[in-house]
mmCIF file of C-alpha atoms and ligand atoms in Angstrom:
data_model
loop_
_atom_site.group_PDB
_atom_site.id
_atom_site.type_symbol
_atom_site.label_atom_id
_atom_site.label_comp_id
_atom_site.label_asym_id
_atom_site.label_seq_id
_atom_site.Cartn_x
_atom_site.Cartn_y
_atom_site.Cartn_z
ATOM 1 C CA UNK A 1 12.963 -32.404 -8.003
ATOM 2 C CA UNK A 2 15.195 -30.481 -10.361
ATOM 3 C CA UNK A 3 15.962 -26.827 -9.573
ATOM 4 C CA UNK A 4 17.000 -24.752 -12.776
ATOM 5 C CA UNK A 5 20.651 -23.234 -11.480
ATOM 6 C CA UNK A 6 20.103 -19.207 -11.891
ATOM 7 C CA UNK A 7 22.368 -16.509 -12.312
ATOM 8 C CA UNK A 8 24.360 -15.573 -9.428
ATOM 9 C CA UNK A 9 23.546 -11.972 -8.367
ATOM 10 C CA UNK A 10 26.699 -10.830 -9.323
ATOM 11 C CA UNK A 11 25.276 -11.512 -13.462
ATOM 12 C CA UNK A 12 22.570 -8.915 -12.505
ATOM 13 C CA UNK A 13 23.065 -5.738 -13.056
ATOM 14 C CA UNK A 14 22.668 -3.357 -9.994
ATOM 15 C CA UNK A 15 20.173 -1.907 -9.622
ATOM 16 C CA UNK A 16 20.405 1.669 -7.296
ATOM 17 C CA UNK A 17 18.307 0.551 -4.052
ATOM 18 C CA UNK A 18 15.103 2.774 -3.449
ATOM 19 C CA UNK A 19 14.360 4.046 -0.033
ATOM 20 C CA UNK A 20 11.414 5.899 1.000
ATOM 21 C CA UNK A 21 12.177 8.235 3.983
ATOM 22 C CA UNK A 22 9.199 9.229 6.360
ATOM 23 C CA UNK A 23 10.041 11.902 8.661
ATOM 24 C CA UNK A 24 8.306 15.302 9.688
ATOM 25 C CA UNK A 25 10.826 16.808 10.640
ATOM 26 C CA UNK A 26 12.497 18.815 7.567
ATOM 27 C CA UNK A 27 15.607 19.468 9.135
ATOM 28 C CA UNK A 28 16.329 15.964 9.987
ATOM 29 C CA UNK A 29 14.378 14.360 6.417
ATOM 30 C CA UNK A 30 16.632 16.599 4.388
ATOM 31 C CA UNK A 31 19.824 15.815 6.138
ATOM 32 C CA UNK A 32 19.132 11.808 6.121
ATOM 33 C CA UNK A 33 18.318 12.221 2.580
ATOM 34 C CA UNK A 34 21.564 14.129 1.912
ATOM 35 C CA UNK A 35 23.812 10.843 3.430
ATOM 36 C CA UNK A 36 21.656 8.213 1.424
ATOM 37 C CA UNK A 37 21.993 9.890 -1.539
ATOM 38 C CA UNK A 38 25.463 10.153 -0.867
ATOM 39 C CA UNK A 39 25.724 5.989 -0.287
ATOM 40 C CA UNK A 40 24.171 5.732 -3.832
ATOM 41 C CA UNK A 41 20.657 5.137 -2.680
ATOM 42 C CA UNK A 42 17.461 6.651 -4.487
ATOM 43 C CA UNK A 43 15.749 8.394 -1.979
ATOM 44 C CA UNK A 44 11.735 9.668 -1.857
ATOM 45 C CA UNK A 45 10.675 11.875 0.893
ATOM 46 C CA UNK A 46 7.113 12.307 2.584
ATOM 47 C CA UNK A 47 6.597 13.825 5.494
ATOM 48 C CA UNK A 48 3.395 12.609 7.092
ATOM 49 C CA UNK A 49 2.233 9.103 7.331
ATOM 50 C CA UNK A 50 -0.121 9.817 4.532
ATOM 51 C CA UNK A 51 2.188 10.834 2.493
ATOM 52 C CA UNK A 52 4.207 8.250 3.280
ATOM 53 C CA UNK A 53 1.762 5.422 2.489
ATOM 54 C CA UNK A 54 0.481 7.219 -0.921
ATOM 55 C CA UNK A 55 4.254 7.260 -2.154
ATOM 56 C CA UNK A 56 5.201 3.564 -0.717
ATOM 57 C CA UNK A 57 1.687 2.271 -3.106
ATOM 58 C CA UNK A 58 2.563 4.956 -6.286
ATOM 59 C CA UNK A 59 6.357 3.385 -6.220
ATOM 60 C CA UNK A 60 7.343 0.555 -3.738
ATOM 61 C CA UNK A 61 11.104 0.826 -2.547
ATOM 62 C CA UNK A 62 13.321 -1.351 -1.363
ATOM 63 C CA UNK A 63 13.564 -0.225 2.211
ATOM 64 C CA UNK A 64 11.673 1.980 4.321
ATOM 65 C CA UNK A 65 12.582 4.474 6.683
ATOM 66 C CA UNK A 66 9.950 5.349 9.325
ATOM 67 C CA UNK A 67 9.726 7.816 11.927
ATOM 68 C CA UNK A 68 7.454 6.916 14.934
ATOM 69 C CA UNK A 69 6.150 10.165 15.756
ATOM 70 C CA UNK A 70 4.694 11.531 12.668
ATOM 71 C CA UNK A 71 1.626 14.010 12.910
ATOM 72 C CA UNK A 72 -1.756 12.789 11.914
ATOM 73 C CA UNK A 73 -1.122 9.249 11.404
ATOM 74 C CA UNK A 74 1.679 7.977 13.337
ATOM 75 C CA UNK A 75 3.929 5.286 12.229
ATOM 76 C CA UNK A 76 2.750 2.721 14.019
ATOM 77 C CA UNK A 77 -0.444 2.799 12.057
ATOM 78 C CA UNK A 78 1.581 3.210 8.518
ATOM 79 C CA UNK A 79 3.498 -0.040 9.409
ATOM 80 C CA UNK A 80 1.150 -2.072 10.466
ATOM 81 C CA UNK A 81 -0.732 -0.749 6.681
ATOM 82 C CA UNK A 82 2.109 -1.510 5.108
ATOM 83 C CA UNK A 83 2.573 -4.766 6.553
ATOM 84 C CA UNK A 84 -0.701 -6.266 5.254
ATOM 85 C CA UNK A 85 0.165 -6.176 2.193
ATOM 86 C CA UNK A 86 4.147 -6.149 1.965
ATOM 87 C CA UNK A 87 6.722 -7.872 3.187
ATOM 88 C CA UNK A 88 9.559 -4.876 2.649
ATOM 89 C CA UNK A 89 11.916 -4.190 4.855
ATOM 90 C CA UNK A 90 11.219 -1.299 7.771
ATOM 91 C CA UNK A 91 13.290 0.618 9.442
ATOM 92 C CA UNK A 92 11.457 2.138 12.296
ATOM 93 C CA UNK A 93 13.050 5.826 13.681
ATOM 94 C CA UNK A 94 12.251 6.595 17.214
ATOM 95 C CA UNK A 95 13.228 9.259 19.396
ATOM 96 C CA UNK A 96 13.634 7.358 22.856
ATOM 97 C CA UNK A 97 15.228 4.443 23.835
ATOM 98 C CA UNK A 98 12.148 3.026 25.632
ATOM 99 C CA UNK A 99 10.028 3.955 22.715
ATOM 100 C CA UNK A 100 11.939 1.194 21.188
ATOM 101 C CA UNK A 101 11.355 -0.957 23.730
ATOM 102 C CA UNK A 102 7.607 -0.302 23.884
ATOM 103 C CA UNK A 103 7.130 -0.619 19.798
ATOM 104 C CA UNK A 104 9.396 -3.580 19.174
ATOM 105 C CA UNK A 105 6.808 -5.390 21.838
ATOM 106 C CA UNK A 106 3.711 -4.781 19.752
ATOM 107 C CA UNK A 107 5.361 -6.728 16.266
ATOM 108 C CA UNK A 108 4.969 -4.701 14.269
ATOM 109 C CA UNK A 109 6.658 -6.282 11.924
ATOM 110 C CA UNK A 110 9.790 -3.551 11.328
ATOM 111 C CA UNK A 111 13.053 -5.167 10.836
ATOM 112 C CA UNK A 112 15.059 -3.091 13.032
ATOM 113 C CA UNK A 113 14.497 0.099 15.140
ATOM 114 C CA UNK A 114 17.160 3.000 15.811
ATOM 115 C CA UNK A 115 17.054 5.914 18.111
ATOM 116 C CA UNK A 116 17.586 9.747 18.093
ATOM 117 C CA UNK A 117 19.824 10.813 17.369
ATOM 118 C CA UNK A 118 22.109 8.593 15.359
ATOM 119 C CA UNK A 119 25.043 8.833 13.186
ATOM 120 C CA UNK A 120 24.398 8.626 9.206
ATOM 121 C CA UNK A 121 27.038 6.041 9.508
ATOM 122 C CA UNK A 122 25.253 4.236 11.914
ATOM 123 C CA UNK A 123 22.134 3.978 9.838
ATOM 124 C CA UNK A 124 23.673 3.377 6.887
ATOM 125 C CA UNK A 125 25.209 0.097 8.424
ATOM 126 C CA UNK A 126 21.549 -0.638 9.785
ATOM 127 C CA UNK A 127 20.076 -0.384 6.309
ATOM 128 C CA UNK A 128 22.622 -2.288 5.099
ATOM 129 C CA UNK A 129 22.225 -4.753 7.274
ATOM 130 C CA UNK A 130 18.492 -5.052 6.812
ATOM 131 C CA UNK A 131 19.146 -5.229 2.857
ATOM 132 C CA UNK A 132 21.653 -8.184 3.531
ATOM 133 C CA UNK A 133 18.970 -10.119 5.700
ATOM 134 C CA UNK A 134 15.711 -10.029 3.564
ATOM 135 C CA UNK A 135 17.961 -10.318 0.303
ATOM 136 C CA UNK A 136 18.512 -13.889 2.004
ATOM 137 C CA UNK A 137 17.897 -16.752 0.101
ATOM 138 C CA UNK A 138 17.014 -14.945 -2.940
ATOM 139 C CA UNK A 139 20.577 -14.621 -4.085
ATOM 140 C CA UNK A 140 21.521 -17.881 -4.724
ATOM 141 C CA UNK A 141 18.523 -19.980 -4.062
ATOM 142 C CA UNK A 142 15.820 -20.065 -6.806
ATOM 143 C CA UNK A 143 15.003 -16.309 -8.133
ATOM 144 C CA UNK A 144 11.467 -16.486 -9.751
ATOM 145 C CA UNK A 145 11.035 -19.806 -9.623
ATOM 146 C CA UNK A 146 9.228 -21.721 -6.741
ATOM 147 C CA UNK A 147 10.064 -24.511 -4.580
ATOM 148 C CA UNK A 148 7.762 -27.370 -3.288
ATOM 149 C CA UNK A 149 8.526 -28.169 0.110
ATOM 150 C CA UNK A 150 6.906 -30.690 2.213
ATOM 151 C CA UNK A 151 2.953 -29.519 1.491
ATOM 152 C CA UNK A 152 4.043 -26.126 0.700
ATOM 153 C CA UNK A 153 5.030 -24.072 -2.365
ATOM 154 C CA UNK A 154 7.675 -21.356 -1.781
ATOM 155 C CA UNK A 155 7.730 -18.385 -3.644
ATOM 156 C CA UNK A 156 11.088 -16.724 -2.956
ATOM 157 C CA UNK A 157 10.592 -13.619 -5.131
ATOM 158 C CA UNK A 158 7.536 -12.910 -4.021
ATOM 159 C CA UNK A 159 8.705 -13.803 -0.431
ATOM 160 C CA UNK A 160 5.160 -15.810 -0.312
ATOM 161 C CA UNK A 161 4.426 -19.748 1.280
ATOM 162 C CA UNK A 162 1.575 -21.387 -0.575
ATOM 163 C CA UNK A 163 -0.447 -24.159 0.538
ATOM 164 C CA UNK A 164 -2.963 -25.647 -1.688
ATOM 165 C CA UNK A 165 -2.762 -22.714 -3.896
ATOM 166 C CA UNK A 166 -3.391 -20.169 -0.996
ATOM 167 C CA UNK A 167 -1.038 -17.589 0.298
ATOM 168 C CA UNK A 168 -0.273 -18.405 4.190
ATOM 169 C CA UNK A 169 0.228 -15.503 6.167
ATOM 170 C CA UNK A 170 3.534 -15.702 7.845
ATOM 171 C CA UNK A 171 5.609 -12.758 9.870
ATOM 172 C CA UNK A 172 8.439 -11.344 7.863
ATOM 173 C CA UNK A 173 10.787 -13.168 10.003
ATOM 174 C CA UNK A 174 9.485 -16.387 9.697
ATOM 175 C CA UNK A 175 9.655 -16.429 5.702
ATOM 176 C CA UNK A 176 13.652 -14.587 6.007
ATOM 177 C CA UNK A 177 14.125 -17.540 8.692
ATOM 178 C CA UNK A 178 12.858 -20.203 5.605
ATOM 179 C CA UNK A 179 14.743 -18.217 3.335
ATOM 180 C CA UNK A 180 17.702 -18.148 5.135
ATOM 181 C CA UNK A 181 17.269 -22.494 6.250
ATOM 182 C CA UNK A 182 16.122 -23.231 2.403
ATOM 183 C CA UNK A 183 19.708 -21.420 1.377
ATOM 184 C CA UNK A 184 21.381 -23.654 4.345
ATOM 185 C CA UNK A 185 19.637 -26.535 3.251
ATOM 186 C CA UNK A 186 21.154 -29.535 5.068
ATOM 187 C CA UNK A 187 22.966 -27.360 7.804
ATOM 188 C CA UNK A 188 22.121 -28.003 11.234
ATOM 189 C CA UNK A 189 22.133 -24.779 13.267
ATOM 190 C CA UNK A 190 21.556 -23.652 16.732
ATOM 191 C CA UNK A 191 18.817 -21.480 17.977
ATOM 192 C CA UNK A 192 21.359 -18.815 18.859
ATOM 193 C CA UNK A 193 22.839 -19.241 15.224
ATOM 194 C CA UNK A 194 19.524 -18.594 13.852
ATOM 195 C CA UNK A 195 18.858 -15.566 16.068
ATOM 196 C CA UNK A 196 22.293 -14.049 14.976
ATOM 197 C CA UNK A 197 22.157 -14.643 11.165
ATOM 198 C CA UNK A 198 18.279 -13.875 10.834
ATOM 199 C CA UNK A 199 17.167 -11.280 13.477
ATOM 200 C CA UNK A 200 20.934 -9.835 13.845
ATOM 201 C CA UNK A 201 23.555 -9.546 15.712
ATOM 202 C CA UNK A 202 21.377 -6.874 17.662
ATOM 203 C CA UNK A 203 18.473 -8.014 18.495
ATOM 204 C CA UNK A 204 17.850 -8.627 22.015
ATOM 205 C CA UNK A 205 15.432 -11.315 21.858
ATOM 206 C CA UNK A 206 14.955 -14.952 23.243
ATOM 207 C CA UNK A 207 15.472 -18.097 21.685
ATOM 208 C CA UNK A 208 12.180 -18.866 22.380
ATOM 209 C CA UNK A 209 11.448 -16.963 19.218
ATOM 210 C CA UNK A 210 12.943 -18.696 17.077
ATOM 211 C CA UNK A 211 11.002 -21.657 18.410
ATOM 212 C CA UNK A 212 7.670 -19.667 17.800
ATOM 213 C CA UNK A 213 8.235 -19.370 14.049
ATOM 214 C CA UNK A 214 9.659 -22.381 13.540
ATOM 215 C CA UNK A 215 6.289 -23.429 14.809
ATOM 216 C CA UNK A 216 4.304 -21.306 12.347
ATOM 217 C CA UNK A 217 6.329 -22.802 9.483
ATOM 218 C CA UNK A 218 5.414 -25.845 10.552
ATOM 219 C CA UNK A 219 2.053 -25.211 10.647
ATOM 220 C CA UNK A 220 2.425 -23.570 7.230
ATOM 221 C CA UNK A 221 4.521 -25.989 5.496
ATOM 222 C CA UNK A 222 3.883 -29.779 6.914
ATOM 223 C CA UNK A 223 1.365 -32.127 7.028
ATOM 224 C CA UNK A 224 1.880 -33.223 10.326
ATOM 225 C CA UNK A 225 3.266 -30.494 12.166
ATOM 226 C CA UNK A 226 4.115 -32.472 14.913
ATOM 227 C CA UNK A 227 6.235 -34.725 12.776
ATOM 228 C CA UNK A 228 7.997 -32.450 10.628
ATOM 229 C CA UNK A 229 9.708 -33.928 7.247
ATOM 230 C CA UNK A 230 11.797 -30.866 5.621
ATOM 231 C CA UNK A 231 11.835 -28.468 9.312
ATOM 232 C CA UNK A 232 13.008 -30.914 11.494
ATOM 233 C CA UNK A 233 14.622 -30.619 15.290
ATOM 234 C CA UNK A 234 17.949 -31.846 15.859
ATOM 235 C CA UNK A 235 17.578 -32.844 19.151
ATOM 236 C CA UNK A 236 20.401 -30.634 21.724
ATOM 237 C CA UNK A 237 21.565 -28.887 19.219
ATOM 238 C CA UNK A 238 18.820 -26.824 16.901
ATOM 239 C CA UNK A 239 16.960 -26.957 13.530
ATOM 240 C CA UNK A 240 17.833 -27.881 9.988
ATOM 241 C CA UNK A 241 15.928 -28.246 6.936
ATOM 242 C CA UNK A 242 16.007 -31.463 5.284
ATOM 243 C CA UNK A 243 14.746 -31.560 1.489
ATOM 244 C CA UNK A 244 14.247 -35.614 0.525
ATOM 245 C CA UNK A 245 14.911 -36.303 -2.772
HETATM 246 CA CA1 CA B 1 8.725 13.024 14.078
#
């Protein structure tokens, strides 16, 4: 199948990155909002869930900042709304280290957490970071146009898998984890590889999860899970995708 060659995101002109900043606490909101500015990002402010929600749906950014403890409705509840629809990237805020711990074990679907209190500098590599990871595969891989892979269509863009037509529902992480194979396509990595360059250098999981969404884009993607033709096992060492001609 013949891919049109696109633009490399260097022809595009740059675009200032929008980030919506949810956070009660003025102090705190107006400071954050201060450094991002600063950095060159566009920055909208709410300051309760609601709020929050109303201005992510009137103008969707690029990144979202979102404090845990919010009055009213917290953000737990304004993630997981935002998740079933969207597949931005989430920065959750917390103010305890074993908040963290709690809230990263419900997947929720945020890309990364930090705690209270943290440096602007610190953040700003975090959202950077997050940028760099679900901005995978879109910059040199097929912008706009989709891919047909095994029994799947792959709409990078719109950071969708289709299967006869239908949206699949995938986690976040499993469509950055295509994104980031279809970009590789042909390179065999391990599951620690894949943990590092997908989830980030932070993230304290297993390997074991990178298993479990392989799994799901199996399910998503193949017609015979269980005998994969484009997300195949190399066998000792890890995963690669394969794209036959
Ligand atoms: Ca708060």
């Amino acid at each position: 199948m013949a891919i049109t060659p696109l633009p490399q995101s260097d022809a595009v002109p740059e675009q200032p990155i929008k980030i919506l900043l949810v956070e009660d606490e003025r102090a705190l909101r107006e400071a954050l909002a201060d450094a991002l500015t600063g950095e060159g990002f566009v920055v909208t402010q709410a300051d309760t869930g609601a709020a929050g929600l109303a201005a992510f749906r009137a103008a969707p950014p690029d990144l979202i900042l979102l404090d845990l403890m919010l009055p009213e409705m917290g953000g737990i509840e304004v993630c997981r709304s935002i998740r079933s629809s969207s597949h931005v990237p989430i920065i959750m805020v917390t103010a305890k280290a074993s908040e963290t711990d709690r809230i990263s074990g419900l997947d929720l679907g945020a890309d990364d957490y930090v705690t209270k209190p943290f440096s602007s500098r610190e953040l700003i590599a975090r959202i950077r970071a997050v940028l760099r990871r679900a901005d995978v595969g879109v910059s040199s891989a097929a912008v706009g146009s989709r891919l047909r892979i095994a029994e799947a269509e792959i709409d990078l863009e719109g950071q969708r898998v289709l299967r006869d037509g239908t949206v699949v529902h995938l986690k976040p992480k499993a469509f950055q984890l295509l994104a980031f194979l279809i970009e590789n396509t042909g390179r065999v990595y391990t599951r620690e590889q894949l943990l590092d360059k997908v989830w980030g250098y932070d993230y304290a999981g297993e390997t074991r999860t990178v298993d479990v969404h392989m799994h799901a884009l199996r399910q998503a993607m193949e017609a015979i899970p269980a005998e994969p033709v484009a997300l195949q096992t190399v066998r000792g060492i890890g995963y690669v995708l394969r794209r036959p001609a």
